Amino acid sequence: MTIWLVLTRSVHFGACLILFGMCFFDRFTASSVTGSRIYANLRDRISLISWVLLPLIFVSGIAWFALVAMTMSGQPLDTGILNIVWTQTQFGAVWKLRLAFLAVTVVLSFFQRSPAPVREFAVWVQTLASACLLGSLAWAGHGQETSRWHLLADVLHLLAAGIWPAGLLPLFLLLRAARRIAGPEDWLSVSVLVNRFSAISLTTVSLLALTGAVNAWFLVGSFSNFVEHPYGRWLLAKMTMFCAVLVVAGFNLLWLKPRLVASRGQPDQANATVAQLQKNVQFELALGSGIIAIVAVLGVLPPAIQ
């Protein structure tokens, strides 16, 4: 059962992170290329992926809830156990609230093809609803077991992870579209977008590091627990992968971004730079997937401080 719980948590966490990451990217990063063919292509991709993510979030959430109900009761699953967990536990209350956030997100997805003003309003509200859907996962983890400060740090950590590295997926899609359909006049917009994403990512990485340190303080307690306790060792693996992602991101920031800015008037060189940037982002996404899997494992392990 533990393996299935880790799997469902991984899928659910990943889907929620990507959903919020795409909404945030659309509102705060891709707006620099609004009106271009690249943005139109990205918007279509985001809409398509959203319709895959929403049922995935629902199904994985139901599976997670059922597995937790079985774990709580220690008995095979039946409707009586589900009803008790749904109506009489904090976990059930959190899932009711999360189901409401998911329903709002689904309804607003139907406005993707509406006139511009309606779509803009719908996407802003959808971004807020997806943020609530992601942030409320803190109440389903260890964050709600200690203090309000820890819970707040957990919420911020989740939202920051939704911006980066989950936001790398829409960036990857946009870079791929740029290589296929960008004209000479589009490369300036692409470089502006990459600069904006880099600036947002720098702030997000700082927030991730700060909130991650707070979480480690509450859940690990001492440096020795990083090697003496399974939770600490898994957390150390997560930190190592996070540092690896930072190395790749640093290369992108310090080397590829200046090259892209310098090649605005040279389409061939800009295309080659974007191709390298696309490969690096793809590698970052692979590392990010590994981090999500580790987070799913951490959620079923007792904190090292216990």
Tab-separated table of C-alpha atoms in Angstrom:
chain	number	residue	atom	x	y	z
A	1	MET	CA	0.000	0.000	0.000
A	2	THR	CA	2.907	2.346	0.754
A	3	ILE	CA	4.164	2.096	-2.826
A	4	TRP	CA	0.718	2.960	-4.206
A	5	LEU	CA	0.435	5.875	-1.775
A	6	VAL	CA	3.798	7.243	-2.883
A	7	LEU	CA	2.786	6.839	-6.533
A	8	THR	CA	-0.565	8.594	-6.136
A	9	ARG	CA	1.031	11.391	-4.108
A	10	SER	CA	3.689	11.860	-6.804
A	11	VAL	CA	1.099	12.092	-9.582
A	12	HIS	CA	-1.164	14.404	-7.573
A	13	PHE	CA	1.635	16.709	-6.432
A	14	GLY	CA	3.114	16.874	-9.924
A	15	ALA	CA	-0.210	17.620	-11.605
A	16	CYS	CA	-1.104	20.356	-9.103
A	17	LEU	CA	2.349	21.941	-9.412
A	18	ILE	CA	2.227	21.980	-13.214
A	19	LEU	CA	-1.332	23.335	-13.320
A	20	PHE	CA	-0.444	26.304	-11.112
A	21	GLY	CA	2.923	26.722	-12.844
A	22	MET	CA	1.263	27.045	-16.248
A	23	CYS	CA	-1.342	29.527	-14.985
A	24	PHE	CA	1.329	31.636	-13.263
A	25	PHE	CA	3.582	31.524	-16.329
A	26	ASP	CA	0.710	32.669	-18.530
A	27	ARG	CA	-0.106	35.621	-16.285
A	28	PHE	CA	3.325	36.814	-15.166
A	29	THR	CA	5.834	35.687	-17.782
A	30	ALA	CA	4.239	34.968	-21.160
A	31	SER	CA	2.430	38.313	-21.094
A	32	SER	CA	5.610	39.803	-22.588
A	33	VAL	CA	4.825	38.045	-25.898
A	34	THR	CA	1.025	38.398	-25.853
A	35	GLY	CA	-0.382	38.766	-29.341
A	36	SER	CA	2.426	36.880	-31.067
A	37	ARG	CA	2.125	33.541	-32.834
A	38	ILE	CA	4.351	32.048	-30.137
A	39	TYR	CA	1.941	33.041	-27.382
A	40	ALA	CA	-1.069	31.749	-29.329
A	41	ASN	CA	0.683	28.397	-29.721
A	42	LEU	CA	1.575	28.305	-26.026
A	43	ARG	CA	-1.973	29.163	-24.987
A	44	ASP	CA	-3.321	26.262	-27.042
A	45	ARG	CA	-0.766	23.907	-25.488
A	46	ILE	CA	-1.595	25.077	-21.965
A	47	SER	CA	-5.299	24.587	-22.605
A	48	LEU	CA	-4.719	21.059	-23.919
A	49	ILE	CA	-2.433	20.060	-21.037
A	50	SER	CA	-4.889	21.522	-18.518
A	51	TRP	CA	-7.619	19.215	-19.783
A	52	VAL	CA	-5.263	16.304	-19.142
A	53	LEU	CA	-4.177	17.533	-15.719
A	54	LEU	CA	-7.640	18.242	-14.295
A	55	PRO	CA	-8.996	14.669	-14.499
A	56	LEU	CA	-5.565	13.416	-13.412
A	57	ILE	CA	-5.746	15.581	-10.288
A	58	PHE	CA	-9.264	14.324	-9.571
A	59	VAL	CA	-8.477	10.624	-10.046
A	60	SER	CA	-5.168	10.708	-8.162
A	61	GLY	CA	-6.822	12.714	-5.371
A	62	ILE	CA	-9.590	10.118	-5.027
A	63	ALA	CA	-7.001	7.315	-4.979
A	64	TRP	CA	-4.929	9.169	-2.360
A	65	PHE	CA	-8.010	9.719	-0.196
A	66	ALA	CA	-9.001	6.044	-0.442
A	67	LEU	CA	-5.508	4.821	0.432
A	68	VAL	CA	-5.302	7.152	3.444
A	69	ALA	CA	-8.744	5.946	4.604
A	70	MET	CA	-7.528	2.348	4.430
A	71	THR	CA	-4.341	3.270	6.294
A	72	MET	CA	-6.287	5.051	9.046
A	73	SER	CA	-8.703	2.171	9.563
A	74	GLY	CA	-6.317	-0.697	8.954
A	75	GLN	CA	-9.170	-2.441	7.160
A	76	PRO	CA	-10.156	-3.114	3.536
A	77	LEU	CA	-11.863	-0.221	1.841
A	78	ASP	CA	-15.649	0.139	2.126
A	79	THR	CA	-18.144	2.982	1.942
A	80	GLY	CA	-18.469	3.181	5.728
A	81	ILE	CA	-14.774	3.862	6.206
A	82	LEU	CA	-14.777	6.447	3.405
A	83	ASN	CA	-17.771	8.204	4.947
A	84	ILE	CA	-16.130	8.369	8.382
A	85	VAL	CA	-12.897	9.828	6.988
A	86	TRP	CA	-14.851	12.225	4.742
A	87	THR	CA	-17.141	13.560	7.488
A	88	GLN	CA	-15.221	13.163	10.753
A	89	THR	CA	-11.535	13.880	10.060
A	90	GLN	CA	-9.456	16.913	9.213
A	91	PHE	CA	-8.157	15.056	6.164
A	92	GLY	CA	-11.724	14.760	4.897
A	93	ALA	CA	-12.386	18.445	5.541
A	94	VAL	CA	-9.259	19.419	3.613
A	95	TRP	CA	-10.288	17.221	0.697
A	96	LYS	CA	-13.737	18.809	0.570
A	97	LEU	CA	-12.147	22.229	0.296
A	98	ARG	CA	-9.679	21.034	-2.326
A	99	LEU	CA	-12.501	19.488	-4.344
A	100	ALA	CA	-14.210	22.902	-4.379
A	101	PHE	CA	-11.014	24.573	-5.661
A	102	LEU	CA	-10.714	21.902	-8.343
A	103	ALA	CA	-14.347	22.401	-9.400
A	104	VAL	CA	-13.777	26.157	-9.801
A	105	THR	CA	-10.689	25.495	-11.904
A	106	VAL	CA	-12.583	23.060	-14.132
A	107	VAL	CA	-15.485	25.460	-14.694
A	108	LEU	CA	-13.146	28.317	-15.596
A	109	SER	CA	-11.329	26.122	-18.116
A	110	PHE	CA	-14.437	26.259	-20.310
A	111	PHE	CA	-13.794	29.983	-20.864
A	112	GLN	CA	-10.443	29.455	-22.640
A	113	ARG	CA	-12.029	30.209	-26.016
A	114	SER	CA	-14.156	33.136	-24.829
A	115	PRO	CA	-13.658	36.749	-25.920
A	116	ALA	CA	-10.471	38.312	-24.603
A	117	PRO	CA	-11.918	40.222	-21.594
A	118	VAL	CA	-13.840	37.173	-20.366
A	119	ARG	CA	-10.884	34.877	-20.884
A	120	GLU	CA	-8.534	37.263	-19.071
A	121	PHE	CA	-10.801	37.403	-16.023
A	122	ALA	CA	-11.288	33.621	-16.068
A	123	VAL	CA	-7.540	32.948	-16.250
A	124	TRP	CA	-6.804	35.293	-13.348
A	125	VAL	CA	-9.411	33.573	-11.162
A	126	GLN	CA	-8.212	30.177	-12.344
A	127	THR	CA	-4.669	31.103	-11.333
A	128	LEU	CA	-5.931	31.958	-7.839
A	129	ALA	CA	-7.978	28.735	-7.618
A	130	SER	CA	-5.029	26.609	-8.771
A	131	ALA	CA	-2.824	28.342	-6.185
A	132	CYS	CA	-5.327	27.437	-3.463
A	133	LEU	CA	-5.526	23.868	-4.787
A	134	LEU	CA	-1.737	23.551	-4.606
A	135	GLY	CA	-1.201	25.422	-1.333
A	136	SER	CA	-3.889	23.418	0.475
A	137	LEU	CA	-1.713	20.323	0.078
A	138	ALA	CA	0.204	21.649	3.084
A	139	TRP	CA	-2.718	20.519	5.264
A	140	ALA	CA	-2.271	16.972	3.939
A	141	GLY	CA	1.375	16.755	4.984
A	142	HIS	CA	3.639	17.174	7.980
A	143	GLY	CA	3.259	20.966	7.948
A	144	GLN	CA	-0.004	20.878	9.882
A	145	GLU	CA	1.477	18.695	12.640
A	146	THR	CA	3.712	21.286	14.317
A	147	SER	CA	3.109	25.056	14.247
A	148	ARG	CA	1.400	27.694	12.148
A	149	TRP	CA	4.788	29.051	11.090
A	150	HIS	CA	5.709	25.654	9.725
A	151	LEU	CA	2.374	25.410	7.928
A	152	LEU	CA	2.864	28.861	6.395
A	153	ALA	CA	6.371	27.897	5.258
A	154	ASP	CA	4.982	24.709	3.727
A	155	VAL	CA	2.305	26.637	1.780
A	156	LEU	CA	4.864	29.130	0.471
A	157	HIS	CA	7.254	26.307	-0.406
A	158	LEU	CA	4.583	24.598	-2.495
A	159	LEU	CA	3.613	27.797	-4.316
A	160	ALA	CA	7.250	28.658	-4.988
A	161	ALA	CA	7.842	25.169	-6.419
A	162	GLY	CA	4.828	25.721	-8.674
A	163	ILE	CA	6.489	28.834	-10.105
A	164	TRP	CA	9.926	27.212	-10.389
A	165	PRO	CA	10.793	24.511	-11.324
A	166	ALA	CA	7.237	23.521	-12.416
A	167	GLY	CA	7.085	26.707	-14.489
A	168	LEU	CA	9.885	25.290	-16.603
A	169	LEU	CA	7.356	23.163	-18.500
A	170	PRO	CA	5.535	26.098	-20.155
A	171	LEU	CA	8.927	27.719	-20.754
A	172	PHE	CA	10.053	24.541	-22.522
A	173	LEU	CA	6.883	24.526	-24.647
A	174	LEU	CA	7.360	28.181	-25.541
A	175	LEU	CA	11.022	27.696	-26.491
A	176	ARG	CA	10.100	24.733	-28.672
A	177	ALA	CA	7.401	26.799	-30.378
A	178	ALA	CA	9.884	29.650	-30.864
A	179	ARG	CA	12.296	27.373	-32.704
A	180	ARG	CA	9.523	26.222	-35.041
A	181	ILE	CA	7.551	29.366	-35.823
A	182	ALA	CA	9.487	32.431	-34.635
A	183	GLY	CA	10.340	35.013	-37.259
A	184	PRO	CA	13.233	37.514	-37.070
A	185	GLU	CA	10.943	39.994	-35.345
A	186	ASP	CA	10.050	37.497	-32.589
A	187	TRP	CA	13.491	36.864	-31.108
A	188	LEU	CA	13.470	40.137	-29.189
A	189	SER	CA	10.238	39.053	-27.481
A	190	VAL	CA	11.725	35.653	-26.674
A	191	SER	CA	14.793	37.211	-25.040
A	192	VAL	CA	12.557	39.567	-23.011
A	193	LEU	CA	10.501	36.591	-21.853
A	194	VAL	CA	13.592	34.611	-20.817
A	195	ASN	CA	14.860	37.645	-18.877
A	196	ARG	CA	11.546	37.988	-17.091
A	197	PHE	CA	11.408	34.297	-16.225
A	198	SER	CA	14.986	34.454	-14.904
A	199	ALA	CA	14.154	37.410	-12.653
A	200	ILE	CA	11.086	35.631	-11.260
A	201	SER	CA	13.072	32.409	-10.806
A	202	LEU	CA	15.786	34.152	-8.766
A	203	THR	CA	13.203	35.393	-6.267
A	204	THR	CA	11.484	32.013	-6.224
A	205	VAL	CA	14.724	30.105	-5.575
A	206	SER	CA	15.431	32.341	-2.589
A	207	LEU	CA	11.950	31.657	-1.230
A	208	LEU	CA	12.382	27.912	-1.807
A	209	ALA	CA	15.674	27.895	0.069
A	210	LEU	CA	14.266	29.897	2.990
A	211	THR	CA	11.059	27.883	3.385
A	212	GLY	CA	12.968	24.638	2.849
A	213	ALA	CA	15.286	25.566	5.710
A	214	VAL	CA	12.271	26.254	7.941
A	215	ASN	CA	10.746	22.884	7.036
A	216	ALA	CA	14.034	21.110	7.773
A	217	TRP	CA	14.248	22.863	11.136
A	218	PHE	CA	10.833	21.582	12.171
A	219	LEU	CA	11.099	18.084	10.676
A	220	VAL	CA	14.769	17.101	11.008
A	221	GLY	CA	15.949	19.024	14.045
A	222	SER	CA	19.672	18.233	13.958
A	223	PHE	CA	22.407	17.658	11.385
A	224	SER	CA	22.974	14.112	12.618
A	225	ASN	CA	19.392	13.205	11.660
A	226	PHE	CA	20.244	13.843	8.016
A	227	VAL	CA	22.314	10.647	7.980
A	228	GLU	CA	20.898	8.651	10.890
A	229	HIS	CA	17.203	8.753	9.982
A	230	PRO	CA	15.491	7.634	6.723
A	231	TYR	CA	13.556	10.904	6.518
A	232	GLY	CA	16.775	12.890	6.811
A	233	ARG	CA	18.521	10.828	4.116
A	234	TRP	CA	15.629	11.270	1.680
A	235	LEU	CA	15.567	14.997	2.434
A	236	LEU	CA	19.312	15.146	1.824
A	237	ALA	CA	18.746	13.461	-1.556
A	238	LYS	CA	16.098	16.070	-2.364
A	239	MET	CA	18.482	18.887	-1.439
A	240	THR	CA	21.207	17.365	-3.629
A	241	MET	CA	18.892	17.204	-6.635
A	242	PHE	CA	17.738	20.754	-5.950
A	243	CYS	CA	21.368	21.919	-6.005
A	244	ALA	CA	21.875	20.095	-9.315
A	245	VAL	CA	18.911	21.967	-10.778
A	246	LEU	CA	20.423	25.221	-9.503
A	247	VAL	CA	23.703	24.481	-11.278
A	248	VAL	CA	21.922	24.043	-14.617
A	249	ALA	CA	19.767	27.108	-13.961
A	250	GLY	CA	22.886	29.111	-13.114
A	251	PHE	CA	24.497	28.110	-16.416
A	252	ASN	CA	21.357	29.203	-18.251
A	253	LEU	CA	21.319	32.523	-16.403
A	254	LEU	CA	25.020	33.395	-16.628
A	255	TRP	CA	25.877	31.983	-20.048
A	256	LEU	CA	22.882	31.270	-22.297
A	257	LYS	CA	20.734	34.263	-21.392
A	258	PRO	CA	23.452	36.831	-22.293
A	259	ARG	CA	24.093	34.921	-25.536
A	260	LEU	CA	20.396	35.081	-26.389
A	261	VAL	CA	20.246	38.811	-25.704
A	262	ALA	CA	23.340	39.399	-27.837
A	263	SER	CA	21.923	37.394	-30.753
A	264	ARG	CA	18.622	39.282	-31.105
A	265	GLY	CA	19.492	40.420	-34.618
A	266	GLN	CA	20.985	37.078	-35.666
A	267	PRO	CA	18.174	34.502	-36.073
A	268	ASP	CA	20.497	31.531	-36.669
A	269	GLN	CA	22.550	32.174	-33.543
A	270	ALA	CA	19.418	32.894	-31.519
A	271	ASN	CA	17.890	29.617	-32.696
A	272	ALA	CA	21.020	27.684	-31.676
A	273	THR	CA	21.053	29.338	-28.246
A	274	VAL	CA	17.369	28.581	-27.701
A	275	ALA	CA	18.025	24.964	-28.729
A	276	GLN	CA	20.676	24.623	-26.012
A	277	LEU	CA	18.437	26.390	-23.512
A	278	GLN	CA	15.600	24.020	-24.406
A	279	LYS	CA	17.809	20.976	-23.739
A	280	ASN	CA	18.902	22.367	-20.384
A	281	VAL	CA	15.319	23.115	-19.371
A	282	GLN	CA	14.376	19.562	-20.326
A	283	PHE	CA	17.129	18.258	-18.033
A	284	GLU	CA	15.922	20.540	-15.226
A	285	LEU	CA	12.409	19.147	-15.658
A	286	ALA	CA	13.738	15.592	-15.335
A	287	LEU	CA	15.490	16.521	-12.084
A	288	GLY	CA	12.334	18.270	-10.901
A	289	SER	CA	10.348	15.092	-11.493
A	290	GLY	CA	12.798	13.258	-9.268
A	291	ILE	CA	12.334	15.860	-6.549
A	292	ILE	CA	8.548	15.416	-6.700
A	293	ALA	CA	8.974	11.659	-6.280
A	294	ILE	CA	11.152	12.229	-3.220
A	295	VAL	CA	8.576	14.621	-1.757
A	296	ALA	CA	5.961	11.875	-2.139
A	297	VAL	CA	8.205	9.494	-0.197
A	298	LEU	CA	8.855	12.074	2.528
A	299	GLY	CA	5.110	12.465	3.031
A	300	VAL	CA	4.688	8.850	4.138
A	301	LEU	CA	7.772	8.747	6.390
A	302	PRO	CA	7.749	9.942	10.020
A	303	PRO	CA	9.765	13.153	10.463
A	304	ALA	CA	13.314	12.619	11.683
A	305	ILE	CA	12.750	14.872	14.693
A	306	GLN	CA	10.256	12.344	16.079
